[in-house]
Amino acid sequence: MKMSKAYIPTLKETPAEAEVVSHQLMLRAGMIRKLSSGIYTYLPLGQKVIQKVEAIVREEMNKKGALEVLLPALQPAELWQESERWDYYGPELMRLQDRHERDLCLGPTHEEVITDLIKDELRSYKELPLNLYQIQTKFRDEIRPRFGVLRSREFIMKDGYSFNVNQESLDKTYQQMYAAYEEVFTRCGLDFKAVVADTGAIGGTDSHEFMVLADSGEDTVVFCEECDYAANLELAKSEVDFQPEVQKEAELKKVETPGVDTIEKLADFLDRPAKQLIKSLVFETDSGYLLALVRGDYQLNEVKLKNFLGVVQLEMADEEELITETGIIPGFAGPIDIPAEVQVIADPSVMEMLSGVTGANEADYHYLNVKPGRDFEVDQVVDIREVKAGEECIQCSAELSLTKGIEVGQIFKLGTKYSQALGATYLDENGKEQVMEMGCYGIGITRTVAAAIEQNYDDYGIKWPVAIAPYQVSILALGDGEVLTAAIELYNQLQAAGLDVLLDDRQERAGVKFNDADLIGSPVRVTIGSRSLAAGQAELKVRSTGQELEADLDKAKDRIIKLLADLK
RNA sequence: CGGAGCGUGGCGCAGUCUGGUAGCGCACCUGGUUUGGGACCAGGGGGUCGAAGGUUCAAAUCCUUUCGCUCCGACCA
């Protein structure tokens, strides 16, 4: 592509609205423009990168025998009511009505549609397993779109769905997809980790997320320094010795603690470390109130609690209702002498305490010397705390670390959740009707593009990994006449060799061209000016490493091809 | 939804407190000089000041309502 003919509107200044690097650079490099909150237009350069990522995904999916389909984005409410997600999915689901006032939604994911298709078409075990995928725009009415394309309301996603005869077959497909995902993200040049993940609103049993490691990530990944254990913080477990150091049992004692309604204030007020306090949090569930206890120095992990309770929604109790209905006062809540109907769930970290501190369920009072079992009973002891860095790995006892990640893909074993609800069954060898086992496999295409930038940039712009660079080579013609002729000659040679090449043939000063080239971030930059031309040479520079070298014009093509090959 | 902030030419902003001819930088167009890391000179085009209503002789500026956008939080791929 010649720059003089291209539409790549680069920006010198960073738009004020862009907070994260990928958002800033995608705007500046002329890849995207915002239409509305969380809704973006992809300009030619952005579209080209998307197509590169899609091509890699297609290849790897096809290699595993998955088949591409195109599914409706607009879907009838009935389908979602059948799977009960019309209610469960919540306000995130983009809903609308047609002129007949029929309820519809814009698909955030396609389990319902695909299962509906399959249940009518597939009847025999002989036709299974089947693995279908789609790459298309999906919609989520995000509460707060942010970070540009990383969390938008409209985004491109690859979603795959497998239908298997049994668990064993599903396991096999799942493994294949896991392998395909590793291949996809490796080929995209990303530094990533596959981690054990929560299944959330999609549901199912096993799940892994593929996380691109970047500081701007919204997820926290827990991983072992020694073995292969890696999990999303939402699910991560650790080994911890909760034996209290020098603590003695003593008689329960109520003390006045005016205005001390947080763990921090309490630790300050009593001059005790948080680990000697018990944090009590009150939630509202379908079956009433629930008191969750963790040691003061831990954070409650709501996902763990939700999963234990088997609920999708979990709300902190409304203060006023809580006080009138149970007498529990937020800030001074505790497990001692609370109404029997309030369920008490404690983290193991609490149970070993000999002399803790809890709220007294009375404004401005706490209990000292609290001992679980003696002073209060708990209904369940469950791991509901958030893992902290430095704790022991549950697999090998080595130290755990935490890092930030951007989720670019997730795979699930759905089991029979949707096939059951929507009636996707088949006849087995014995002519008996069986429910299909399903799996689903997603990759955020547009998010992957942004994640790649989050991992590959410097002060001057993007440093594209070769495989997904919109153009592998940028040629800067610093002049016209012979210089331009030589540049076009090399441009033609490289294109003939199958490369995507961007030729800067604009009537611009050198500085402008250099800066745009750095911003757009082609892996290899070639400069041809009167100086180098006089010597019969072109100057090559590798964007990622800064490596510079000169090549004779007649050998430049081969040098460039070799450079690119080495970069992979 | 709670908290904070912002809407002035394509982009970045000043002007708003204290009402009085709508400005600056970048970008864009024309001509000239320049030409290896975002040139210079001269000339030029482009703005319902987010929208509606009100106060006033007079509103970007004051008042009311409303819409949009961004950030923090809850939530989530």
XYZ file of C-alpha atoms (C1' of nucleotides) in Angstrom:
645
model
C 0.000 0.000 0.000
C 1.236 3.422 -0.902
C 0.797 5.979 1.847
C -0.241 8.561 -0.727
C -3.244 6.358 -1.543
C -3.907 4.992 1.928
C -6.229 6.283 4.593
C -4.154 6.209 7.746
C -4.986 9.378 9.662
C -2.289 9.505 12.334
C -2.486 11.919 15.227
C 0.373 13.870 16.684
C -1.414 14.476 19.936
C -2.965 11.912 22.235
C -6.737 12.276 22.479
C -7.714 13.168 26.029
C -10.242 10.358 26.361
C -7.699 7.578 25.952
C -6.313 6.283 29.203
C -4.498 3.067 28.367
C -1.647 2.690 25.915
C -3.410 0.454 23.414
C -6.327 2.859 23.183
C -4.027 5.850 22.718
C -1.898 4.162 20.103
C -4.807 2.691 18.167
C -6.277 6.181 17.901
C -2.959 7.809 17.102
C -1.930 5.238 14.512
C -5.238 5.704 12.710
C -6.562 2.206 13.460
C -9.810 3.150 15.159
C -12.154 6.041 15.816
C -14.867 6.189 18.429
C -18.478 6.511 17.354
C -20.013 6.402 20.814
C -19.124 5.074 24.239
C -17.725 1.579 23.758
C -18.436 1.585 20.023
C -15.612 1.885 17.518
C -15.068 2.173 13.806
C -12.102 0.219 12.482
C -10.196 2.086 9.815
C -8.183 0.215 7.170
C -5.127 -0.272 9.378
C -7.185 -1.612 12.284
C -9.217 -3.830 10.015
C -6.034 -5.275 8.554
C -4.746 -6.339 11.961
C -8.111 -7.854 12.824
C -8.006 -9.849 9.622
C -4.533 -11.128 10.455
C -5.617 -12.307 13.883
C -8.765 -13.852 12.428
C -6.737 -15.692 9.804
C -4.536 -17.248 12.465
C -7.564 -18.247 14.510
C -9.269 -19.762 11.441
C -6.208 -21.764 10.517
C -5.777 -23.212 13.973
C -9.473 -23.979 14.363
C -9.669 -25.620 10.981
C -6.588 -27.688 11.811
C -8.553 -29.212 14.671
C -11.457 -29.995 12.411
C -13.724 -27.210 13.611
C -16.147 -25.856 11.019
C -16.943 -22.212 10.486
C -20.522 -20.935 10.474
C -22.147 -17.527 10.610
C -24.877 -17.042 13.187
C -27.541 -14.370 13.669
C -26.622 -11.459 15.883
C -30.286 -10.647 16.431
C -31.957 -13.323 18.492
C -35.485 -13.916 19.798
C -36.118 -13.670 23.523
C -37.870 -17.060 23.580
C -34.584 -18.821 23.028
C -33.015 -17.062 25.974
C -36.051 -17.684 28.110
C -35.743 -21.405 27.406
C -32.192 -21.447 28.734
C -33.288 -19.126 31.539
C -30.539 -16.682 30.680
C -33.040 -13.986 29.675
C -33.302 -13.382 33.423
C -29.900 -14.570 34.593
C -27.769 -12.670 32.145
C -28.970 -9.403 33.566
C -28.737 -5.893 32.137
C -25.579 -6.879 30.293
C -27.765 -8.424 27.622
C -28.540 -5.854 24.933
C -32.296 -6.076 24.588
C -34.633 -4.482 22.091
C -38.113 -4.784 20.640
C -39.236 -4.955 17.065
C -42.270 -3.131 15.633
C -44.548 -5.892 16.861
C -43.165 -5.357 20.341
C -41.529 -8.752 20.301
C -38.535 -9.000 22.598
C -35.188 -9.586 20.982
C -31.567 -9.316 21.991
C -28.244 -8.769 20.293
C -26.173 -11.850 20.983
C -23.392 -11.534 23.553
C -22.642 -15.200 22.905
C -24.351 -17.920 20.915
C -24.922 -21.055 22.983
C -28.679 -20.809 22.574
C -28.651 -20.257 18.821
C -26.203 -23.000 18.069
C -27.844 -25.516 20.364
C -31.200 -24.723 18.828
C -29.746 -25.401 15.406
C -28.103 -28.643 16.410
C -31.020 -30.154 18.244
C -33.092 -30.236 15.067
C -30.328 -31.284 12.733
C -28.332 -33.814 14.677
C -29.982 -37.039 15.702
C -27.344 -39.755 15.646
C -24.177 -40.523 17.599
C -22.615 -41.184 14.190
C -22.615 -37.463 13.486
C -20.774 -36.555 16.670
C -18.535 -35.020 17.773
C -19.197 -31.766 15.967
C -17.262 -28.569 16.575
C -18.620 -25.371 15.040
C -17.256 -21.864 15.286
C -18.080 -18.348 14.224
C -16.154 -15.112 14.038
C -18.416 -12.118 14.288
C -19.525 -9.046 16.145
C -21.076 -9.589 19.569
C -22.727 -7.212 21.947
C -22.641 -6.557 25.627
C -24.302 -3.623 27.296
C -21.338 -2.971 29.547
C -22.019 -0.950 32.652
C -18.938 1.009 31.939
C -17.141 0.558 28.663
C -13.503 1.536 29.052
C -9.948 1.101 27.905
C -10.951 1.567 24.279
C -11.325 -1.704 22.492
C -10.403 -3.744 25.575
C -13.856 -3.357 27.054
C -16.295 -2.215 24.430
C -19.984 -2.786 23.936
C -19.548 -4.124 20.442
C -16.618 -6.417 19.768
C -15.466 -9.148 17.434
C -15.216 -12.575 18.894
C -14.480 -16.077 17.771
C -16.775 -18.459 19.561
C -16.728 -22.194 19.097
C -19.165 -24.805 20.338
C -18.602 -28.522 20.468
C -21.163 -31.293 20.745
C -19.948 -34.583 22.088
C -21.471 -37.932 22.950
C -19.961 -38.120 26.401
C -17.610 -36.605 28.929
C -14.619 -38.439 27.546
C -15.192 -37.098 24.059
C -15.712 -33.610 25.452
C -12.428 -33.870 27.353
C -10.707 -34.683 24.112
C -12.187 -31.741 22.227
C -11.398 -29.472 25.169
C -7.759 -30.556 25.066
C -7.652 -29.935 21.333
C -9.014 -26.443 21.783
C -6.615 -25.766 24.632
C -3.760 -26.725 22.322
C -5.202 -24.658 19.467
C -5.417 -21.616 21.741
C -1.824 -21.974 22.846
C -0.863 -22.117 19.195
C -2.982 -19.066 18.282
C -1.574 -16.815 20.979
C 1.966 -18.024 20.466
C 1.682 -17.283 16.771
C 0.303 -13.827 17.593
C 3.562 -13.219 19.424
C 1.979 -12.794 22.832
C 3.327 -13.514 26.288
C 0.398 -15.346 27.859
C -0.617 -17.842 30.480
C -3.468 -20.335 30.562
C -5.127 -20.228 33.969
C -7.873 -22.095 35.770
C -10.945 -19.901 35.635
C -14.439 -19.328 36.934
C -17.299 -20.144 34.586
C -19.466 -17.177 35.600
C -22.730 -16.587 33.763
C -21.850 -19.048 30.986
C -21.924 -21.912 33.440
C -20.286 -25.315 33.200
C -17.595 -27.266 34.979
C -13.990 -26.864 33.911
C -12.701 -23.680 32.397
C -9.419 -22.071 31.443
C -8.740 -18.483 30.574
C -5.895 -17.352 28.363
C -4.334 -14.284 29.854
C -2.001 -11.880 28.126
C 0.302 -10.592 30.819
C 0.187 -6.799 30.999
C 0.044 -4.254 33.800
C -3.084 -2.698 32.381
C -4.941 -5.995 32.734
C -8.169 -6.019 34.710
C -7.715 -9.574 35.924
C -5.264 -10.869 38.461
C -3.466 -14.107 37.755
C -2.000 -16.272 40.493
C 0.782 -18.567 39.375
C 3.381 -20.841 40.892
C 7.047 -20.013 40.457
C 7.965 -23.692 40.235
C 5.182 -25.798 38.759
C 2.442 -25.244 36.185
C -0.235 -24.123 38.639
C -1.897 -20.928 37.408
C -5.356 -19.630 38.230
C -7.458 -16.536 38.048
C -7.421 -14.855 41.457
C -11.189 -15.400 41.550
C -10.573 -19.105 41.889
C -7.000 -19.463 43.084
C -6.305 -21.628 46.095
C -3.266 -21.715 48.301
C -1.766 -23.638 51.171
C -1.445 -21.592 54.351
C -0.605 -22.548 57.905
C -3.137 -20.696 60.012
C -1.694 -21.708 63.390
C -1.714 -18.569 65.454
C 1.586 -17.455 66.833
C 1.643 -16.703 70.589
C -2.025 -16.232 71.227
C -3.729 -17.249 74.411
C -7.311 -18.076 75.087
C -9.113 -15.681 77.371
C -12.601 -14.848 78.476
C -14.941 -13.150 76.023
C -15.071 -9.453 76.690
C -17.170 -6.679 75.220
C -15.417 -3.348 74.679
C -16.561 0.021 73.501
C -15.183 0.993 70.096
C -16.832 4.261 69.123
C -17.020 4.861 65.384
C -14.645 2.005 64.663
C -16.466 0.428 61.723
C -13.708 -0.896 59.481
C -10.908 -3.417 59.939
C -8.307 -0.682 59.417
C -9.805 1.520 62.114
C -10.187 -1.439 64.447
C -6.580 -2.519 64.012
C -5.559 1.057 64.737
C -7.884 1.504 67.676
C -6.900 -1.742 69.399
C -3.302 -1.530 68.221
C -3.425 -5.105 66.959
C -2.447 -6.543 63.583
C -5.359 -7.234 61.245
C -4.624 -10.952 61.389
C -5.941 -11.015 64.960
C -9.277 -9.597 63.849
C -12.218 -11.327 62.216
C -13.835 -9.632 59.246
C -17.608 -10.145 59.089
C -19.468 -9.376 55.881
C -23.220 -9.655 55.480
C -24.784 -10.708 52.183
C -28.307 -11.133 51.008
C -29.199 -14.342 49.213
C -32.407 -15.905 47.969
C -32.578 -17.923 51.177
C -31.960 -15.026 53.547
C -28.987 -13.329 55.118
C -25.531 -14.753 55.231
C -22.552 -13.832 57.372
C -19.160 -14.498 55.795
C -16.080 -14.542 58.021
C -12.457 -14.189 56.985
C -9.403 -13.280 58.989
C -8.862 -9.529 59.114
C -5.793 -9.510 56.903
C -7.604 -11.352 54.108
C -9.957 -10.152 51.424
C -13.157 -12.061 50.888
C -13.310 -13.711 47.474
C -16.894 -13.272 46.337
C -16.579 -15.658 43.407
C -15.548 -18.489 45.724
C -18.488 -17.698 47.959
C -20.883 -17.568 45.010
C -19.627 -20.861 43.687
C -19.977 -22.519 47.077
C -23.527 -21.242 47.384
C -24.303 -22.128 43.789
C -25.669 -18.693 43.000
C -24.966 -16.292 40.155
C -25.905 -13.131 42.030
C -24.719 -12.165 45.462
C -25.519 -8.801 46.967
C -24.123 -7.029 49.972
C -27.007 -6.637 52.407
C -28.904 -3.384 52.312
C -27.953 -1.520 55.499
C -31.353 -0.337 56.612
C -33.160 -3.590 55.927
C -30.403 -5.472 57.659
C -30.729 -3.464 60.833
C -34.520 -3.634 61.019
C -34.761 -7.303 60.068
C -31.839 -8.814 61.972
C -30.473 -6.153 64.287
C -27.045 -6.577 62.715
C -25.262 -3.256 62.340
C -22.864 -2.965 59.417
C -19.420 -2.093 60.695
C -20.132 -3.866 63.960
C -21.363 -7.200 62.599
C -20.193 -10.435 64.138
C -21.173 -14.077 64.495
C -21.966 -13.952 68.208
C -25.625 -13.953 69.205
C -27.007 -13.354 65.768
C -30.465 -14.563 64.713
C -30.417 -18.302 64.013
C -31.731 -17.845 60.476
C -28.560 -16.031 59.454
C -26.248 -18.558 57.859
C -22.616 -18.309 58.988
C -19.841 -19.302 56.617
C -16.241 -19.071 57.780
C -12.938 -19.304 55.999
C -10.471 -21.805 57.511
C -8.247 -18.842 58.382
C -10.768 -17.911 61.067
C -11.185 -21.321 62.651
C -7.698 -21.598 64.086
C -7.891 -18.311 65.935
C -7.741 -18.523 69.701
C -8.422 -14.942 70.555
C -9.960 -12.901 67.790
C -11.986 -9.714 67.667
C -15.445 -9.422 66.124
C -18.245 -6.909 66.015
C -20.785 -7.215 68.846
C -23.854 -6.551 66.657
C -24.321 -3.414 68.659
C -23.293 0.043 67.522
C -19.832 1.037 68.795
C -19.028 -2.312 70.468
C -16.721 -5.218 69.652
C -15.930 -8.491 71.396
C -12.362 -9.346 72.351
C -10.928 -12.832 72.950
C -13.351 -14.439 70.552
C -12.791 -18.156 69.963
C -14.609 -19.929 67.137
C -16.494 -22.989 68.373
C -16.574 -21.708 71.921
C -18.198 -18.314 71.420
C -20.050 -18.979 68.177
C -20.898 -21.789 65.822
C -20.463 -21.737 62.088
C -22.628 -23.539 59.560
C -19.852 -24.182 57.078
C -16.103 -23.823 56.885
C -15.138 -23.060 53.303
C -12.194 -21.476 51.525
C -13.583 -18.030 50.697
C -10.476 -15.888 51.003
C -8.435 -14.239 48.306
C -4.958 -15.658 47.772
C -2.038 -13.384 48.598
C 1.391 -13.347 46.988
C 3.952 -15.465 48.776
C 1.548 -18.180 49.918
C 2.247 -21.798 49.089
C 1.207 -23.552 45.898
C -1.354 -26.302 46.479
C 0.476 -28.533 44.002
C 4.110 -28.184 44.966
C 4.357 -25.856 47.982
C 6.551 -23.398 46.113
C 5.816 -19.702 46.348
C 2.845 -18.152 44.511
C 3.084 -14.878 42.620
C 0.443 -12.460 41.372
C 0.409 -10.620 38.081
C -2.067 -8.657 35.983
C -3.556 -10.111 32.845
C -5.899 -9.318 29.979
C -8.257 -12.159 29.223
C -8.134 -12.861 25.501
C -9.680 -16.292 25.438
C -11.653 -18.693 27.559
C -12.670 -22.307 27.105
C -15.443 -24.071 29.021
C -16.758 -27.536 29.502
C -20.430 -26.704 29.541
C -21.622 -30.232 30.196
C -25.338 -30.593 29.547
C -26.496 -27.207 30.816
C -27.715 -25.923 27.443
C -28.336 -29.232 25.712
C -30.589 -30.221 28.610
C -32.464 -26.914 28.685
C -32.906 -26.722 24.933
C -33.360 -30.411 24.305
C -30.238 -31.229 22.273
C -30.254 -34.998 22.305
C -29.093 -37.826 20.049
C -29.679 -41.540 19.709
C -26.801 -43.728 20.844
C -25.744 -47.161 19.496
C -28.626 -48.730 21.353
C -31.181 -46.333 19.943
C -31.462 -44.707 23.328
C -31.884 -40.967 23.635
C -28.935 -39.182 25.271
C -28.219 -35.547 26.102
C -25.195 -34.088 24.339
C -22.153 -32.889 26.233
C -21.152 -29.410 25.146
C -18.073 -27.238 25.286
C -17.574 -23.630 24.271
C -14.460 -21.806 23.276
C -14.073 -18.041 22.860
C -11.378 -15.669 21.675
C -11.793 -11.913 21.809
C -10.361 -10.894 18.455
C -10.483 -7.144 18.925
C -9.312 -7.501 22.478
C -6.375 -9.613 21.324
C -5.335 -6.796 18.995
C -5.358 -4.312 21.878
C -3.597 -6.765 24.190
C -0.836 -7.218 21.620
C -0.238 -3.471 21.711
C -0.287 -3.387 25.513
C 2.608 -5.821 25.362
C 4.509 -4.328 22.442
C 5.061 -0.585 22.410
C 7.512 2.152 23.329
C 7.473 5.948 23.557
C 7.303 6.222 19.782
C 4.494 3.834 19.024
C 3.528 0.251 18.358
C 6.009 -2.569 17.861
C 3.921 -5.187 16.053
C 4.727 -8.857 16.315
C 5.418 -9.958 12.743
C 2.456 -12.320 12.464
C -0.209 -9.710 13.143
C 1.503 -6.548 11.875
C -0.730 -4.740 9.394
C 2.377 -4.340 7.268
C 5.556 -6.299 7.883
C 7.648 -3.657 6.156
C 7.493 0.128 5.887
C 9.586 1.659 3.142
C 10.356 5.340 3.520
C 11.238 7.103 0.307
C 13.059 10.225 1.406
C 12.811 12.105 -1.829
C 11.440 11.749 -5.331
C 13.019 10.982 -8.686
C 15.600 8.204 -8.481
C 15.029 7.733 -4.761
C 11.339 7.115 -5.264
C 12.007 4.886 -8.256
C 14.374 2.726 -6.208
C 11.864 2.584 -3.364
C 9.064 1.510 -5.676
C 11.315 -1.128 -7.188
C 11.963 -2.661 -3.764
C 8.289 -2.247 -2.866
C 7.310 -4.269 -5.915
C 9.866 -6.965 -5.164
C 8.658 -7.383 -1.592
C 5.032 -7.448 -2.615
C 5.817 -10.060 -5.225
C 7.382 -12.075 -2.422
C 4.012 -12.028 -0.662
C 4.711 -9.434 1.994
C 2.433 -6.655 3.171
C 4.400 -3.512 2.483
C 3.657 0.111 3.209
C 5.487 2.590 0.995
C 5.696 6.132 2.300
C 5.734 8.050 -0.978
C 4.130 11.177 0.434
C 5.467 14.659 -0.077
C 6.466 14.927 3.547
C 9.622 15.759 5.399
C 11.769 12.926 6.644
C 10.856 13.543 10.255
C 7.175 13.126 9.580
C 7.779 9.843 7.805
C 10.052 8.483 10.520
C 7.593 9.358 13.222
C 4.608 7.881 11.413
C 6.571 4.727 10.684
C 7.513 4.326 14.346
C 3.905 4.948 15.361
C 2.413 2.463 12.906
C 5.087 0.029 13.996
C 5.915 -2.219 11.067
C 8.508 -4.773 12.290
C 11.045 -3.725 9.652
C 11.617 -0.208 8.397
C 13.499 0.445 5.199
C 14.861 3.902 4.480
C 15.923 4.934 1.009
C 17.302 8.445 0.565
C 19.774 10.135 -1.715
C 22.604 9.317 0.691
C 22.018 5.585 0.788
C 21.068 5.453 -2.874
C 24.431 6.935 -3.859
C 26.028 3.946 -2.158
C 23.528 1.619 -3.817
C 22.109 0.735 -0.429
C 18.992 0.796 1.693
C 18.965 1.217 5.458
C 17.113 -1.417 7.446
C 15.932 -1.018 11.004
C 14.176 -3.546 13.198
C 11.387 -1.815 15.109
C 11.385 -4.099 18.128
C 15.113 -4.274 18.815
C 16.358 -1.075 17.244
C 18.925 -3.093 15.308
C 20.148 -1.180 12.246
C 21.963 -2.419 9.167
C 22.647 -1.497 5.579
C 21.915 -3.698 2.606
C 22.808 -3.444 -1.048
C 19.664 -2.626 -2.959
C 19.849 -5.755 -5.062
C 20.073 -7.909 -1.939
C 17.670 -5.897 0.180
C 14.648 -8.070 -0.525
C 16.344 -11.227 0.705
C 17.826 -9.492 3.715
C 14.419 -8.220 4.725
C 12.778 -11.606 4.306
C 15.488 -13.157 6.436
C 15.167 -10.457 9.081
C 11.426 -11.063 9.325
C 11.907 -14.805 9.535
C 14.377 -14.349 12.375
C 11.938 -12.107 14.229
C 9.332 -14.856 14.437
C -26.433 2.998 39.826
C -23.077 5.991 43.574
C -18.824 9.629 43.476
C -15.754 13.198 40.452
C -14.917 15.931 36.051
C -15.578 17.605 31.046
C -18.622 19.256 26.451
C -15.855 26.008 22.567
C -13.658 24.499 14.262
C -11.068 17.628 12.638
C -7.532 17.143 17.335
C -5.424 19.514 21.952
C -6.960 23.636 24.719
C -7.766 29.164 26.590
C -11.942 32.288 27.418
C -16.851 31.044 31.945
C -15.421 33.073 38.428
C -16.292 39.208 37.182
C -22.007 38.999 30.760
C -20.092 43.422 26.058
C -17.220 41.920 18.278
C -15.292 33.771 19.676
C -9.438 33.019 20.389
C -4.539 29.998 20.476
C -1.513 25.618 18.899
C -1.808 21.459 15.616
C -4.283 19.748 11.224
C -6.498 21.576 6.379
C -6.315 24.867 1.453
C -3.130 28.439 -1.885
C 1.716 30.496 -3.109
C 6.839 30.675 -2.048
C 11.350 29.075 0.439
C 12.926 24.475 2.512
C 13.863 18.997 2.658
C 17.566 12.380 6.803
C 13.698 12.631 13.067
C 6.937 16.000 13.492
C 10.188 23.086 8.745
C 9.530 28.448 7.760
C 7.089 32.904 5.610
C 2.681 35.015 3.573
C -2.373 34.466 2.582
C -6.984 31.597 3.406
C -11.341 28.341 4.667
C -13.874 26.247 8.643
C -17.246 27.030 15.045
C -25.823 26.457 16.001
C -19.673 27.587 22.129
C -23.616 19.736 23.390
C -29.233 20.761 23.311
C -33.746 23.220 25.126
C -35.866 26.925 28.017
C -35.194 31.292 31.100
C -32.864 36.122 33.093
C -30.784 40.542 30.507
C -30.341 46.141 26.250
C -26.702 42.134 25.600
C -25.259 35.097 27.317
C -19.798 30.531 25.550
C -20.111 33.225 30.376
C -25.741 33.755 35.032
C -30.267 30.283 36.254
C -33.260 25.692 35.156
C -33.838 21.257 32.582
C -31.771 17.740 29.496
C -28.270 14.864 26.433
C -23.427 13.054 25.656
C -18.415 11.777 27.042
C -14.331 10.494 30.521
C -12.362 8.846 35.207
C -13.020 6.086 40.270
C -16.329 2.206 42.389
C -19.917 -1.832 42.124
C -20.177 -5.388 37.574
C -17.953 -8.086 33.568
C -15.103 -11.205 28.027
